[in-house]
Short mmCIF file of C-alpha atoms in Angstrom, two decimals:
data_model
loop_
_atom_site.label_atom_id
_atom_site.label_comp_id
_atom_site.label_asym_id
_atom_site.label_seq_id
_atom_site.Cartn_x
_atom_site.Cartn_y
_atom_site.Cartn_z
CA MET A 1 86.28 64.42 92.95
CA ASN A 2 86.67 67.81 94.61
CA GLN A 3 86.31 70.70 92.13
CA ASN A 4 89.63 72.15 93.32
CA ASP A 5 91.48 68.90 92.51
CA LYS A 6 91.58 69.87 88.84
CA LEU A 7 93.20 73.23 89.59
CA ARG A 8 96.94 73.61 89.60
CA PHE A 9 98.68 76.07 91.89
CA TYR A 10 101.37 78.29 90.39
CA ARG A 11 103.67 80.49 92.44
CA LEU A 12 104.32 83.75 90.61
CA LYS A 13 107.92 82.77 89.90
CA GLU A 14 106.65 79.67 88.08
CA LEU A 15 104.62 81.70 85.60
CA ALA A 16 106.24 82.85 82.40
CA ALA A 17 103.57 85.43 81.66
CA TYR A 18 102.05 88.06 83.94
CA LYS A 19 102.29 91.83 84.44
CA ILE A 20 103.11 93.62 87.68
CA HIS A 21 101.51 97.02 88.24
CA GLY A 22 102.95 99.57 90.66
CA ARG A 23 106.24 100.19 92.42
CA THR A 24 107.48 97.10 94.22
CA ASP A 25 110.51 94.93 94.87
CA GLU A 26 110.07 92.31 92.17
CA SER A 27 112.70 90.03 93.75
CA GLN A 28 110.32 89.32 96.63
CA ASP A 29 108.34 86.09 96.78
CA PRO A 30 105.49 86.48 97.60
CA LEU A 31 105.10 89.80 95.77
CA PRO A 32 104.17 92.85 97.89
CA LEU A 33 101.66 95.41 96.60
CA PHE A 34 102.57 98.67 98.33
CA PHE A 35 100.44 101.38 96.69
CA GLN A 36 96.84 101.81 95.63
CA GLY A 37 96.57 100.91 91.97
CA SER A 38 99.36 98.36 92.31
CA GLY A 39 98.49 94.83 91.37
CA ILE A 40 98.88 91.86 89.10
CA GLU A 41 97.43 91.22 85.64
CA VAL A 42 97.17 87.91 83.77
CA ASN A 43 95.74 86.50 80.58
CA VAL A 44 94.48 82.98 81.16
CA THR A 45 92.27 80.34 79.58
CA GLY A 46 90.29 77.76 81.58
CA THR A 47 87.10 77.72 83.57
CA GLU A 48 88.36 78.95 86.90
CA LEU A 49 90.98 81.25 88.46
CA TRP A 50 91.84 81.91 92.10
CA ILE A 51 94.50 84.22 93.54
CA GLU A 52 96.32 83.34 96.74
CA ILE A 53 97.15 86.33 98.90
CA GLU A 54 98.66 87.15 102.28
CA VAL A 55 97.09 90.01 104.21
CA ASP A 56 97.85 91.75 107.49
CA PHE A 57 97.17 95.05 109.25
CA ASP A 58 97.20 96.52 112.75
CA VAL A 59 94.60 99.28 112.38
CA TYR A 60 93.36 99.91 108.83
CA GLU A 61 91.90 96.96 106.95
CA MET A 62 93.09 96.23 103.43
CA TRP A 63 90.83 96.70 100.39
CA ALA A 64 91.20 95.36 96.85
CA TRP A 65 89.30 95.37 93.57
CA LYS A 66 89.22 93.18 90.48
CA ALA A 67 88.38 93.55 86.80
CA LEU A 68 87.55 90.92 84.18
CA ASN A 69 88.08 91.64 80.48
CA GLY A 70 88.35 95.34 81.23
CA ALA A 71 85.12 95.50 83.24
CA PHE A 72 85.06 96.36 86.94
CA MET A 73 83.66 93.38 88.85
CA SER A 74 83.94 94.08 92.59
CA ARG A 75 85.82 95.62 95.50
CA GLN A 76 86.10 94.08 98.92
CA MET A 77 87.64 94.30 102.36
CA LEU A 78 90.42 91.75 102.94
CA MET A 79 90.79 90.17 106.35
CA PRO A 80 94.15 89.07 107.81
CA GLY A 81 95.56 85.68 106.85
CA THR A 82 96.75 83.62 103.91
CA TYR A 83 93.92 82.46 101.67
CA SER A 84 92.56 82.33 98.12
CA LEU A 85 90.00 84.58 96.42
CA CYS A 86 88.00 83.49 93.40
CA LEU A 87 88.54 85.80 90.41
CA PHE A 88 86.23 83.83 88.11
CA ARG A 89 84.71 80.36 87.82
CA GLY A 90 82.34 78.44 85.58
CA MET A 91 83.48 80.19 82.41
CA SER A 92 83.97 78.67 78.95
CA PRO A 93 87.46 77.15 78.92
CA GLU A 94 88.75 78.24 75.48
CA PRO A 95 88.53 82.08 75.49
CA VAL A 96 91.41 84.06 76.97
CA LYS A 97 90.31 86.11 79.98
CA ASN A 98 92.14 89.25 81.02
CA VAL A 99 92.11 89.53 84.82
CA ARG A 100 93.43 92.35 86.97
CA PHE A 101 93.67 92.33 90.76
CA PHE A 102 94.55 95.69 92.35
CA ARG A 103 95.19 97.09 95.79
CA GLU A 104 92.50 99.69 96.54
CA LEU A 105 94.10 101.27 99.62
CA GLN A 106 96.98 103.76 99.70
CA ALA A 107 100.28 102.90 101.38
CA MET A 108 99.52 103.39 105.05
CA SER A 109 102.16 105.56 106.74
CA GLU A 110 100.21 105.30 110.01
CA ASP A 111 99.97 101.49 110.05
CA ASP A 112 103.29 99.66 109.82
CA GLY A 113 101.52 96.30 109.85
CA CYS A 114 99.37 96.98 106.80
CA ARG A 115 100.43 94.80 103.87
CA LEU A 116 99.15 92.81 100.89
CA LEU A 117 101.21 90.11 99.16
CA VAL A 118 100.43 87.94 96.14
CA ARG A 119 101.59 84.33 96.51
CA GLY A 120 100.30 82.86 93.25
CA PHE A 121 97.34 81.59 91.25
CA ARG A 122 95.28 78.42 91.06
CA SER A 123 93.68 77.57 87.71
CA ASP A 124 92.84 74.87 85.18
CA GLY A 125 93.93 77.14 82.31
CA GLU A 126 97.05 78.28 80.52
CA PHE A 127 98.71 81.60 81.30
CA LEU A 128 99.50 83.67 78.21
CA PRO A 129 101.43 86.94 77.63
CA VAL A 130 99.83 90.23 78.65
CA ARG A 131 100.01 92.97 76.03
CA GLU A 132 101.90 96.18 76.67
CA SER A 133 99.92 99.39 77.15
CA SER A 134 100.25 102.32 74.78
CA CYS A 135 101.99 104.54 77.34
CA LYS A 136 103.16 104.80 80.94
CA LEU A 137 102.03 107.42 83.48
CA GLU A 138 103.21 108.13 87.02
CA PHE A 139 100.87 109.96 89.42
CA ILE A 140 102.11 111.68 92.58
CA GLY A 141 99.66 113.17 95.04
CA ASP A 142 97.77 113.34 98.31
CA SER A 143 94.32 112.14 99.44
CA ILE A 144 92.78 113.23 96.14
CA THR A 145 95.08 110.89 94.22
CA SER A 146 94.46 108.21 96.86
CA GLY A 147 90.74 108.49 96.06
CA GLU A 148 89.66 109.50 99.54
CA GLY A 149 85.94 110.26 99.61
CA LEU A 150 85.05 108.32 96.47
CA TYR A 151 82.98 105.84 98.44
CA GLY A 152 80.46 106.55 101.17
CA ALA A 153 77.62 109.03 101.56
CA ARG A 154 78.33 112.75 101.31
CA GLU A 155 77.65 113.22 105.03
CA ASP A 156 80.07 110.44 106.07
CA MET A 157 83.07 112.00 107.82
CA ASP A 158 84.85 109.12 109.59
CA TRP A 159 88.40 108.48 108.38
CA LEU A 160 88.01 104.90 107.18
CA ALA A 161 89.86 102.76 104.66
CA MET A 162 86.60 101.74 102.98
CA TYR A 163 85.97 105.33 101.79
CA MET A 164 89.21 105.33 99.78
CA GLY A 165 89.66 103.86 96.31
CA ASN A 166 91.70 103.79 93.16
CA SER A 167 88.97 101.96 91.25
CA ARG A 168 86.97 105.15 90.59
CA ASN A 169 89.48 107.99 90.85
CA TYR A 170 90.88 110.27 88.17
CA THR A 171 94.13 108.32 87.78
CA HIS A 172 92.21 105.21 86.76
CA MET A 173 90.01 107.22 84.39
CA VAL A 174 93.03 108.81 82.71
CA ALA A 175 94.73 105.44 82.36
CA ASP A 176 91.64 103.91 80.76
CA ALA A 177 91.21 106.82 78.34
CA LEU A 178 94.85 106.70 77.19
CA ASP A 179 95.36 102.92 77.35
CA ALA A 180 98.08 103.62 79.90
CA GLU A 181 99.87 101.61 82.51
CA CYS A 182 100.19 103.79 85.58
CA ARG A 183 101.98 103.88 88.90
CA LEU A 184 100.85 105.88 91.91
CA LEU A 185 102.61 107.38 94.89
CA SER A 186 100.29 109.31 97.18
CA GLN A 187 99.43 109.87 100.81
CA GLY A 188 96.45 111.60 102.34
CA GLY A 189 97.34 114.73 104.30
CA TRP A 190 100.84 115.12 102.84
CA GLY A 191 102.22 117.94 100.73
CA VAL A 192 105.26 119.27 98.90
CA LEU A 193 106.74 121.07 101.90
CA CYS A 194 104.59 119.89 104.81
CA GLY A 195 101.38 118.11 105.72
CA TRP A 196 97.98 119.69 106.37
CA ASP A 197 99.04 120.07 110.04
CA ASN A 198 102.40 121.78 109.28
CA ASP A 199 104.30 118.53 109.99
CA LEU A 200 107.51 118.88 107.98
CA ARG A 201 108.00 115.10 108.00
CA HIS A 202 104.89 114.67 105.87
CA ASN A 203 106.24 115.70 102.50
CA ILE A 204 106.11 113.46 99.42
CA PRO A 205 109.55 114.40 98.02
CA SER A 206 111.24 112.75 101.03
CA CYS A 207 109.77 109.40 99.95
CA TYR A 208 109.94 109.69 96.17
CA GLU A 209 113.31 108.04 95.55
CA LYS A 210 112.58 104.89 97.56
CA ILE A 211 110.35 102.03 96.43
CA CYS A 212 107.82 102.89 99.13
CA GLY A 213 109.29 105.27 101.67
CA LEU A 214 105.80 105.80 103.06
CA ALA A 215 105.67 102.30 104.59
CA LYS A 216 107.87 102.13 107.68
CA GLY A 217 108.83 99.47 110.18
CA GLY A 218 110.92 96.32 110.10
CA ARG A 219 108.30 94.14 108.41
CA ASN A 220 107.87 96.61 105.57
CA GLU A 221 111.58 97.22 105.14
CA ALA A 222 112.10 93.45 104.90
CA LEU A 223 109.74 93.59 101.90
CA GLY A 224 111.95 96.18 100.20
CA THR A 225 110.16 99.45 100.96
CA ALA A 226 113.34 101.33 101.90
CA LYS A 227 115.33 100.24 98.84
CA PRO A 228 116.18 102.88 96.23
CA TYR A 229 113.63 102.85 93.42
CA ASP A 230 115.10 101.88 90.03
CA PHE A 231 113.76 104.63 87.79
CA ASN A 232 115.34 103.01 84.73
CA SER A 233 113.18 99.91 85.17
CA TRP A 234 109.99 101.74 84.18
CA ILE A 235 110.17 105.02 82.28
CA PRO A 236 106.93 107.04 82.26
CA ASP A 237 105.85 109.11 79.29
CA ALA A 238 104.51 111.64 81.78
CA VAL A 239 104.75 112.32 85.51
CA ILE A 240 101.59 113.97 86.86
CA VAL A 241 101.95 115.77 90.20
CA ASN A 242 98.84 116.78 92.15
CA LEU A 243 100.22 118.41 95.29
CA GLY A 244 99.77 121.70 97.13
CA THR A 245 96.32 121.26 98.64
CA ASN A 246 97.62 120.24 102.06
CA ASP A 247 100.36 122.88 102.04
CA ALA A 248 97.61 125.47 101.53
CA GLY A 249 95.55 123.97 104.35
CA ALA A 250 98.51 124.25 106.73
CA PHE A 251 98.16 128.06 106.77
CA ASP A 252 95.04 127.63 108.90
CA GLN A 253 96.45 125.09 111.39
CA PRO A 254 98.43 125.39 114.65
CA ALA A 255 102.21 125.20 114.54
CA TRP A 256 103.82 121.76 114.48
CA ILE A 257 106.35 120.97 117.22
CA ASP A 258 109.25 118.72 116.24
CA PRO A 259 109.19 115.87 118.81
CA VAL A 260 112.99 115.52 118.63
CA THR A 261 114.26 119.10 118.62
CA GLY A 262 111.28 120.94 120.09
CA GLU A 263 111.44 123.46 117.25
CA THR A 264 108.17 124.71 115.78
CA PHE A 265 107.06 125.26 112.22
CA ALA A 266 103.97 126.90 110.79
CA MET A 267 102.79 128.23 107.46
CA ARG A 268 101.22 131.58 108.35
CA ARG A 269 99.31 134.39 106.69
CA GLY A 270 99.95 138.03 107.40
CA THR A 271 97.56 140.23 109.33
CA ASP A 272 95.85 141.20 106.07
CA GLY A 273 95.04 137.55 105.33
CA ASN A 274 97.67 137.17 102.64
CA CYS A 275 100.50 134.66 102.76
CA PRO A 276 103.69 136.32 104.02
CA SER A 277 106.64 136.22 101.66
CA GLU A 278 108.69 133.91 103.91
CA SER A 279 106.06 131.16 103.85
CA VAL A 280 105.42 131.60 100.14
CA GLU A 281 109.11 131.48 99.30
CA ARG A 282 109.65 128.32 101.33
CA PHE A 283 106.79 126.57 99.55
CA ARG A 284 107.91 127.90 96.17
CA GLN A 285 111.42 126.55 96.69
CA ALA A 286 110.00 123.15 97.71
CA VAL A 287 108.14 123.00 94.38
CA ILE A 288 111.32 123.91 92.46
CA ASP A 289 113.36 121.33 94.35
CA PHE A 290 110.79 118.61 93.70
CA LEU A 291 110.66 119.43 89.99
CA SER A 292 114.45 119.08 89.92
CA MET A 293 114.26 115.74 91.71
CA ILE A 294 111.60 114.42 89.31
CA ARG A 295 113.61 115.54 86.28
CA ARG A 296 116.85 114.04 87.62
CA ASN A 297 115.16 110.66 87.88
CA ASN A 298 112.97 110.97 84.75
CA PRO A 299 115.11 112.70 82.10
CA VAL A 300 112.69 112.29 79.17
CA SER A 301 109.26 112.36 80.85
CA HIS A 302 106.80 115.20 80.47
CA ILE A 303 106.14 116.73 83.92
CA LEU A 304 102.58 117.97 84.42
CA TRP A 305 101.66 119.71 87.68
CA VAL A 306 97.91 119.71 88.26
CA TYR A 307 96.11 121.49 91.09
CA GLY A 308 92.79 122.96 92.10
CA MET A 309 90.27 120.23 92.93
CA LEU A 310 89.95 121.54 96.52
CA GLY A 311 90.73 125.22 96.08
CA ASP A 312 93.41 127.04 94.11
CA GLU A 313 94.98 129.40 96.66
CA LEU A 314 98.55 128.39 95.82
CA ALA A 315 98.09 128.17 92.05
CA PRO A 316 99.93 131.47 91.38
CA VAL A 317 102.84 130.34 93.56
CA ILE A 318 103.11 126.97 91.80
CA ARG A 319 103.02 128.71 88.42
CA GLU A 320 105.76 131.09 89.48
CA ALA A 321 107.86 128.23 90.85
CA MET A 322 107.55 126.37 87.56
CA ASP A 323 108.51 129.52 85.64
CA ARG A 324 111.58 129.97 87.83
CA TYR A 325 112.51 126.32 87.39
CA GLU A 326 112.19 126.61 83.61
CA GLU A 327 114.23 129.82 83.47
CA THR A 328 116.98 128.33 85.64
CA THR A 329 117.22 124.93 83.96
CA GLY A 330 116.00 125.54 80.43
CA ASP A 331 113.65 122.58 80.87
CA ARG A 332 110.66 123.19 78.57
CA ASN A 333 109.09 119.77 79.02
CA THR A 334 106.84 120.83 81.90
CA ALA A 335 103.35 122.29 82.22
CA PHE A 336 100.85 123.49 84.81
CA LEU A 337 97.14 122.63 84.57
CA LEU A 338 94.46 124.13 86.79
CA LEU A 339 91.77 121.53 87.41
CA PRO A 340 88.05 122.21 87.92
CA ASP A 341 87.21 122.87 91.56
CA THR A 342 84.87 120.52 93.41
CA THR A 343 81.36 121.92 93.82
CA GLU A 344 78.43 121.10 96.11
CA GLU A 345 77.14 118.77 93.38
CA THR A 346 80.44 116.92 92.93
CA TYR A 347 81.55 116.28 96.53
CA GLY A 348 81.92 112.74 97.83
CA SER A 349 82.33 111.72 101.46
CA ARG A 350 84.70 113.42 103.92
CA GLN A 351 84.41 116.75 102.04
CA HIS A 352 86.58 115.30 99.29
CA PRO A 353 85.99 115.16 95.53
CA GLY A 354 83.41 112.60 94.47
CA GLU A 355 83.30 110.61 91.26
CA LYS A 356 81.82 113.48 89.23
CA ALA A 357 84.68 115.75 90.29
CA HIS A 358 87.21 113.07 89.31
CA VAL A 359 85.55 112.75 85.90
CA LYS A 360 86.01 116.47 85.25
CA ALA A 361 89.63 116.35 86.40
CA ALA A 362 90.34 113.30 84.24
CA GLU A 363 88.85 114.98 81.17
CA ALA A 364 91.14 117.99 81.58
CA ILE A 365 94.25 115.83 82.11
CA VAL A 366 93.45 113.55 79.18
CA ALA A 367 92.98 116.52 76.85
CA HIS A 368 96.42 117.82 77.79
CA LEU A 369 98.23 114.49 77.71
CA LYS A 370 96.77 113.49 74.34
CA LYS A 371 98.71 116.35 72.78
CA ILE A 372 101.94 115.52 74.59
CA ILE A 373 101.90 111.73 74.37
CA GLY A 374 100.58 111.77 70.82
CA ARG A 375 103.52 113.94 69.81
CA LYS A 376 105.99 111.66 71.59
CA GLN A 377 104.49 108.53 70.04
CA LYS A 378 104.67 110.01 66.56
CA SER A 379 108.32 110.92 67.11
CA ASN A 380 109.12 107.30 67.90
CA PHE A 381 108.17 106.09 64.41
#
């Protein structure tokens, strides 16, 4: 008898117990995983478990990683097609195994064909409930939050999907330290006001209120990317924003030309090398507006703005924007945290923070959040 004959296939909708990680349209079948760090988690008995997935891309190949009983097991490139991956086999049948399968690659705004869907599982075991985490965290950011540069040699500079990963970045470290379930929304090169190249279309706030506004095109929209995100369906204890690095970089780039209107935009310094007040004020207002948007959608969450892993030029402006926001709204449930800068010893590939830099950032964030989340948890008793 074929070994697979003893395995039963379950579509996700047939399972009574599993946990979805990340923003998605849960009415879809199969289930799309839009963001890095999004995935599926199960508790299952039995000797063997396979996951059936559907993968496609036009340019940038998909990557995923898996963990077994809390331990990282592997990451791999996923080729196009519909097929099954083995998550474990040959194990003792009685113990319950906790298995997590996560998308490693950010949502790809430059590849409308890039997608990963979970169709179901094949196993000889029983699926059991997955426990709830101690808290919920939402991370918003750019290439740092996407984990760009965490894989590859320091001298590697090609922009490749394989150099990017959630499995070793600071968001994952923070989640592990705080026993947190987290959701990510990030895009390399994007900012609060504009992208690294002054492109005003490349700002994270414009995508924040949709399930995955970063993923365009008819195929993605059919999967629910353009739908409004239901903020009441998952309420984070804290929202951690790590933006501003690309806005700062835009000061040193040529002006962007709007392909529709022909108008130009550029963040520019004055002749003395300082940022002129007009550019500073525009960025400052973008920070204030985004804080207001986050608060409108997350009324009880602590908002923590972190910054500084690749320079801290705009730190004073972000601080001032947060002060103005607090004075105007009376919202005291916000904070700013300057993170340790990346050094020659802590760089990864593509001149981005490596794992050691992410460890230092995670330590600082955890220290702050322990005070905030601990206080909130105590108040719930």
